[in-house]
Amino acid sequence: MMTPTNHELLVGERIDQLMSLEMRPLRGKGLPSGYVSQLYRICREHHGEPLAMLAAKKLAGVLSPGKVVVIATGAGIAPNLPYGETDGPPGALALARALAEGFDCHVLIATEHDHLSPVEACRNVIQSQLTGRGLISGVAFAKGKAEGMKMCESIFSDLNPAAIIFVERDGPNAEGIFHGVRGDFRTPDQVGHLYLLADMARQKQVLTIGIGDGGNEVGFGAVRDQVALAHPYGAKSHGEFPSGVITVTSTDVVVAASVSNWGAYAVTAALAWLLKRLDLTHIPECEKALIAACVAAGARDGATSLQEEAVDGIDLETHMAFTRMLGSIISISL
């Protein structure tokens, strides 16, 4: 394990403290409250150092001009989230911009067909901001495991990626069933099997990073037992599948945040600090444009299932304020 320097540790702590600040409602049918701090603590104890900075360091260690990194995102199915949710695509694309600009590399955004419209809308926002360094492209997985395996094999054989990142992307439980954090489930033929990218990367010793906020997302398989014990609903599946909602798919680094987008923005900020590039940080104006584009393309708030400019039950202005505070942490720390 790389030992953090004093300044690196301090900045990493600042970033992690902000990204793990819980904003979930205390009542109602939304996301579980009182869970974020436990989820973060479990992942922090697993890694032994600040999570966003660790992910950024690992990425900086494998990326260089011309290299390829894949970012997989998109969560939710019909009827509540027919085009996916607003948590995931904005974070994935903000991180993609930092990687493309920071390392002059090729970032491939992977999603499934049902989520393609919001993801592409976010990609268009970021595409207009690129300065000519790097490249951001997209690909959509068809549903089912066989189709997912074909796509993964094609990506690895054609592009030879140096890293795979997951931002708010569900992974299967031990029975191969995919879940939302509240226990709702989807069968294998209802989703694209993007998690197979992690399995194939592990076989090829390619870096993997998972960013999530519930334990059902790709990455949390590394700390599965501890997360299941901490889950407010006992990690129980509404379909009564014995292994529950927590995924079995692990990644080399797992970043737990209050909102998955925030985790991606936190890794972006850590990269900006490591590279001494304040311009790589995600800014409020870009956050506003990304959320607006995502919603206009059909994405809904994952907490309420409403097609409005909010993420995980938190209003747009708060997300913009989060990005401003994160940027301030980096600007005063450079």
Coordinates of C-alpha atoms in Angstrom, one line a residue:
M1 CA 0.0 0.0 0.0
M2 CA 1.2 3.5 -0.9
T3 CA 1.8 5.6 2.3
P4 CA 0.1 9.0 2.0
T5 CA 2.2 12.2 2.6
N6 CA 1.1 14.6 5.3
H7 CA -0.5 17.1 2.9
E8 CA -2.0 14.3 0.8
L9 CA -3.6 12.9 3.9
L10 CA -4.9 16.2 5.0
V11 CA -6.5 17.1 1.7
G12 CA -7.8 13.6 1.3
E13 CA -9.5 13.9 4.7
R14 CA -11.1 17.2 3.7
I15 CA -12.5 15.7 0.5
D16 CA -13.8 12.6 2.2
Q17 CA -15.5 14.5 5.0
L18 CA -17.4 16.5 2.5
M19 CA -18.4 13.7 0.2
S20 CA -19.7 11.5 3.1
L21 CA -21.9 14.2 4.7
E22 CA -25.3 12.6 4.9
M23 CA -28.2 14.6 3.4
R24 CA -30.9 11.9 3.4
P25 CA -34.4 12.6 4.9
L26 CA -35.1 11.3 8.4
R27 CA -38.6 10.1 7.5
G28 CA -40.5 8.9 4.5
K29 CA -39.9 6.3 1.8
G30 CA -36.6 7.6 0.5
L31 CA -33.1 6.2 0.9
P32 CA -32.1 4.8 4.3
S33 CA -31.0 7.4 6.8
G34 CA -28.2 6.9 9.2
Y35 CA -26.3 4.6 6.8
V36 CA -23.8 6.8 5.0
S37 CA -21.4 7.2 7.9
Q38 CA -21.4 3.5 8.6
L39 CA -20.8 2.7 4.9
Y40 CA -17.9 5.1 4.7
R41 CA -16.4 3.8 7.9
I42 CA -16.4 0.3 6.6
C43 CA -14.7 1.2 3.4
R44 CA -12.2 3.5 5.2
E45 CA -11.2 0.7 7.6
H46 CA -10.9 -1.7 4.6
H47 CA -8.4 0.7 2.8
G48 CA -6.8 2.4 5.8
E49 CA -6.6 5.9 4.1
P50 CA -8.9 8.5 2.5
L51 CA -10.9 6.9 -0.2
A52 CA -11.2 9.6 -3.0
M53 CA -7.5 10.3 -2.8
L54 CA -6.6 6.6 -2.9
A55 CA -8.7 6.2 -6.1
A56 CA -7.1 9.2 -7.6
K57 CA -3.6 8.0 -6.8
K58 CA -4.3 4.6 -8.3
L59 CA -5.6 6.2 -11.5
A60 CA -2.6 8.5 -11.8
G61 CA -0.4 5.4 -11.5
V62 CA -1.8 3.7 -14.6
L63 CA -3.0 6.5 -16.9
S64 CA -0.9 8.4 -19.5
P65 CA -1.5 9.9 -22.9
G66 CA -3.3 7.4 -25.2
K67 CA -4.4 5.0 -22.5
V68 CA -8.1 4.0 -22.2
V69 CA -10.2 4.1 -19.1
V70 CA -13.8 2.8 -19.0
I71 CA -16.5 4.4 -16.8
A72 CA -19.7 2.4 -16.3
T73 CA -22.8 4.1 -15.1
G74 CA -26.6 4.0 -15.1
A75 CA -29.1 2.6 -12.6
G76 CA -32.8 2.0 -12.4
I77 CA -35.6 0.3 -14.4
A78 CA -39.2 0.9 -15.4
P79 CA -41.7 1.8 -14.2
N80 CA -40.2 4.2 -11.7
L81 CA -36.9 4.9 -13.5
P82 CA -37.4 3.9 -17.2
Y83 CA -34.4 6.0 -18.3
G84 CA -32.4 5.7 -15.2
E85 CA -31.7 8.1 -12.4
T86 CA -29.9 11.4 -12.0
D87 CA -27.3 9.9 -9.7
G88 CA -24.5 8.4 -11.9
P89 CA -24.3 10.0 -15.3
P90 CA -23.4 13.5 -14.1
G91 CA -20.7 12.1 -11.9
A92 CA -19.4 9.8 -14.5
L93 CA -19.0 12.5 -17.1
A94 CA -17.5 15.1 -14.7
L95 CA -14.9 12.5 -13.8
A96 CA -14.4 11.6 -17.5
R97 CA -13.6 15.2 -18.3
A98 CA -10.9 15.3 -15.6
L99 CA -9.4 12.1 -16.8
A100 CA -9.4 13.1 -20.5
E101 CA -8.0 16.6 -19.8
G102 CA -5.7 15.6 -17.1
F103 CA -4.0 12.5 -18.7
D104 CA -4.8 13.1 -22.4
C105 CA -6.4 9.7 -22.4
H106 CA -9.5 8.0 -24.0
V107 CA -12.5 7.7 -21.7
L108 CA -15.2 5.2 -22.8
I109 CA -18.5 5.8 -21.1
A110 CA -20.4 2.5 -20.8
T111 CA -24.1 2.2 -20.0
E112 CA -27.1 0.1 -21.0
H113 CA -29.5 1.0 -23.8
D114 CA -32.3 2.1 -21.4
H115 CA -30.0 4.7 -19.8
L116 CA -28.3 5.8 -23.0
S117 CA -30.3 9.0 -23.6
P118 CA -29.5 10.7 -20.2
V119 CA -25.9 9.5 -20.4
E120 CA -25.4 10.9 -23.9
A121 CA -27.1 14.2 -22.9
C122 CA -24.5 14.5 -20.1
R123 CA -21.7 13.5 -22.5
N124 CA -22.8 16.3 -24.9
V125 CA -22.5 18.8 -22.1
I126 CA -19.0 17.7 -21.3
Q127 CA -17.9 17.3 -24.9
S128 CA -18.5 21.1 -25.4
Q129 CA -16.1 21.9 -22.6
L130 CA -13.1 19.8 -23.8
T131 CA -10.1 21.7 -24.9
G132 CA -8.8 19.1 -27.4
R133 CA -6.9 16.9 -25.0
G134 CA -8.2 13.4 -24.7
L135 CA -11.4 11.8 -26.0
I136 CA -14.7 10.8 -24.5
S137 CA -16.8 8.2 -26.4
G138 CA -19.8 6.0 -25.5
V139 CA -21.1 2.5 -25.8
A140 CA -24.4 0.8 -24.7
F141 CA -24.8 -2.8 -23.5
A142 CA -27.8 -4.9 -24.5
K143 CA -29.6 -6.7 -21.7
G144 CA -28.6 -10.2 -20.5
K145 CA -25.4 -11.9 -19.5
A146 CA -24.5 -13.3 -22.9
E147 CA -24.7 -9.9 -24.6
G148 CA -22.7 -8.4 -21.7
M149 CA -20.0 -10.9 -22.0
K150 CA -19.7 -10.2 -25.8
M151 CA -19.4 -6.5 -25.2
C152 CA -16.8 -6.9 -22.4
E153 CA -14.7 -9.2 -24.6
S154 CA -14.8 -6.6 -27.4
I155 CA -13.8 -3.7 -25.1
F156 CA -10.8 -5.6 -23.7
S157 CA -9.6 -7.0 -27.0
D158 CA -10.1 -3.7 -29.0
L159 CA -9.1 -1.1 -26.4
N160 CA -7.0 -2.9 -23.7
P161 CA -8.2 -0.5 -20.9
A162 CA -5.9 0.5 -18.1
A163 CA -8.7 1.0 -15.6
I164 CA -12.4 0.4 -15.1
I165 CA -14.5 2.7 -13.0
F166 CA -18.1 2.2 -11.8
V167 CA -20.3 5.1 -10.8
E168 CA -23.7 4.2 -9.3
R169 CA -23.9 0.9 -11.2
D170 CA -25.7 -2.1 -9.6
G171 CA -23.9 -5.4 -9.2
P172 CA -25.5 -8.8 -8.7
N173 CA -25.9 -10.6 -5.4
A174 CA -24.9 -14.2 -4.8
E175 CA -28.0 -15.5 -6.7
G176 CA -27.2 -13.2 -9.7
I177 CA -30.1 -10.8 -8.9
F178 CA -29.7 -7.1 -9.0
H179 CA -31.2 -4.8 -6.3
G180 CA -31.9 -1.3 -5.3
V181 CA -30.7 -0.2 -1.9
R182 CA -34.3 -0.5 -0.5
G183 CA -34.7 -4.1 -1.6
D184 CA -36.5 -3.8 -5.0
F185 CA -35.0 -6.2 -7.5
R186 CA -34.5 -6.9 -11.2
T187 CA -33.8 -10.2 -12.8
P188 CA -30.7 -10.9 -15.0
D189 CA -32.6 -10.5 -18.2
Q190 CA -33.9 -7.1 -17.2
V191 CA -30.5 -5.3 -17.1
G192 CA -27.2 -4.9 -18.9
H193 CA -24.4 -6.8 -17.3
L194 CA -21.8 -4.1 -17.0
Y195 CA -20.4 -5.6 -13.8
L196 CA -18.7 -8.2 -16.0
L197 CA -16.1 -5.5 -16.8
A198 CA -15.0 -5.9 -13.2
D199 CA -14.7 -9.6 -13.4
M200 CA -12.7 -9.5 -16.6
A201 CA -10.5 -6.7 -15.3
R202 CA -9.7 -8.8 -12.3
Q203 CA -8.6 -11.7 -14.5
K204 CA -6.3 -9.4 -16.5
Q205 CA -5.0 -7.5 -13.4
V206 CA -6.5 -4.2 -14.6
L207 CA -7.3 -1.5 -11.9
T208 CA -11.0 -1.3 -10.9
I209 CA -12.7 1.4 -8.8
G210 CA -16.3 1.3 -7.5
I211 CA -18.1 4.4 -6.4
G212 CA -21.5 4.1 -4.7
D213 CA -23.8 5.1 -1.9
G214 CA -25.8 2.0 -1.0
G215 CA -23.8 -1.2 -1.0
N216 CA -25.7 -2.7 -3.9
E217 CA -23.4 -1.0 -6.4
V218 CA -20.3 -2.7 -8.1
G219 CA -17.4 -2.4 -5.7
F220 CA -19.0 -3.2 -2.3
G221 CA -18.5 -6.9 -2.7
A222 CA -15.1 -6.3 -1.2
V223 CA -16.8 -5.4 2.1
R224 CA -20.0 -7.3 1.6
D225 CA -20.4 -8.9 5.0
Q226 CA -19.8 -5.7 7.0
V227 CA -22.1 -3.7 4.8
A228 CA -24.9 -6.2 5.1
L229 CA -24.7 -6.0 8.9
A230 CA -24.9 -2.2 8.8
H231 CA -27.8 -1.9 6.3
P232 CA -30.8 -0.3 7.9
Y233 CA -33.3 -2.8 6.4
G234 CA -31.1 -5.8 7.2
A235 CA -30.1 -5.9 3.5
K236 CA -33.2 -7.9 2.8
S237 CA -34.5 -8.5 -0.7
H238 CA -38.1 -7.9 -1.5
G239 CA -37.8 -11.0 -3.6
E240 CA -36.6 -12.9 -0.6
F241 CA -33.4 -13.9 -2.2
P242 CA -31.2 -15.2 0.6
S243 CA -28.1 -13.2 -0.1
G244 CA -30.0 -9.9 0.0
V245 CA -29.3 -6.6 -1.7
I246 CA -25.5 -6.2 -1.3
T247 CA -23.5 -7.1 -4.4
V248 CA -20.8 -9.8 -4.5
T249 CA -18.8 -7.8 -7.2
S250 CA -15.7 -6.2 -5.7
T251 CA -13.2 -3.6 -7.0
D252 CA -9.7 -2.8 -6.0
V253 CA -10.8 0.5 -4.5
V254 CA -14.4 1.1 -3.2
V255 CA -15.4 4.8 -2.6
A256 CA -18.5 5.2 -0.4
A257 CA -20.2 8.6 -0.6
S258 CA -23.4 10.3 0.5
V259 CA -24.4 10.5 -3.2
S260 CA -22.6 8.5 -5.9
N261 CA -22.2 11.7 -8.0
W262 CA -20.4 13.3 -5.0
G263 CA -18.0 10.4 -4.8
A264 CA -17.1 10.9 -8.5
Y265 CA -16.7 14.6 -7.9
A266 CA -14.5 13.9 -4.9
V267 CA -12.2 11.6 -7.0
T268 CA -12.2 14.4 -9.6
A269 CA -11.1 16.9 -6.9
A270 CA -8.4 14.6 -5.7
L271 CA -7.0 14.3 -9.2
A272 CA -7.0 18.0 -9.5
W273 CA -5.0 18.3 -6.4
L274 CA -2.5 15.6 -7.4
L275 CA -2.0 17.1 -10.8
K276 CA -2.0 20.7 -9.5
R277 CA -4.8 21.5 -12.0
L278 CA -7.5 23.6 -10.4
D279 CA -9.2 23.7 -13.8
L280 CA -10.0 20.0 -13.5
T281 CA -12.4 20.5 -10.6
H282 CA -16.1 20.2 -11.2
I283 CA -17.8 23.6 -11.0
P284 CA -21.4 24.6 -10.1
E285 CA -22.3 25.9 -13.5
C286 CA -21.3 22.5 -15.0
E287 CA -23.3 20.7 -12.4
K288 CA -26.4 22.7 -13.2
A289 CA -26.0 22.0 -16.9
L290 CA -25.4 18.3 -16.4
I291 CA -28.4 17.8 -14.1
A292 CA -30.7 19.8 -16.4
A293 CA -29.5 17.8 -19.5
C294 CA -29.9 14.5 -17.6
V295 CA -33.5 15.3 -16.5
A296 CA -34.5 16.7 -19.9
A297 CA -33.4 13.3 -21.5
G298 CA -35.7 11.4 -19.2
A299 CA -33.7 10.6 -16.0
R300 CA -35.6 10.9 -12.7
D301 CA -34.6 11.5 -9.1
G302 CA -33.8 8.0 -7.7
A303 CA -35.2 8.8 -4.3
T304 CA -38.6 10.1 -5.4
S305 CA -39.0 8.8 -9.0
L306 CA -39.9 12.4 -10.0
Q307 CA -38.5 13.9 -13.2
E308 CA -37.1 17.0 -11.6
E309 CA -33.7 18.6 -11.2
A310 CA -32.7 16.8 -8.0
V311 CA -30.5 13.9 -7.1
D312 CA -31.3 11.4 -4.3
G313 CA -33.9 13.7 -2.8
I314 CA -31.5 16.7 -2.7
D315 CA -32.3 19.8 -4.6
L316 CA -30.1 21.2 -7.4
E317 CA -28.9 24.2 -5.4
T318 CA -27.4 22.0 -2.7
H319 CA -25.5 19.9 -5.3
M320 CA -24.2 23.1 -6.8
A321 CA -23.1 24.3 -3.4
F322 CA -21.4 21.0 -2.8
T323 CA -19.3 21.4 -6.0
R324 CA -18.4 25.0 -4.9
M325 CA -17.2 23.8 -1.5
L326 CA -15.2 20.9 -3.0
G327 CA -13.6 23.4 -5.4
S328 CA -12.7 25.7 -2.5
I329 CA -11.0 22.8 -0.6
I330 CA -8.8 22.3 -3.6
S331 CA -8.1 25.9 -4.3
I332 CA -6.9 26.6 -0.8
S333 CA -4.9 23.4 -0.7
L334 CA -2.8 23.9 -3.8

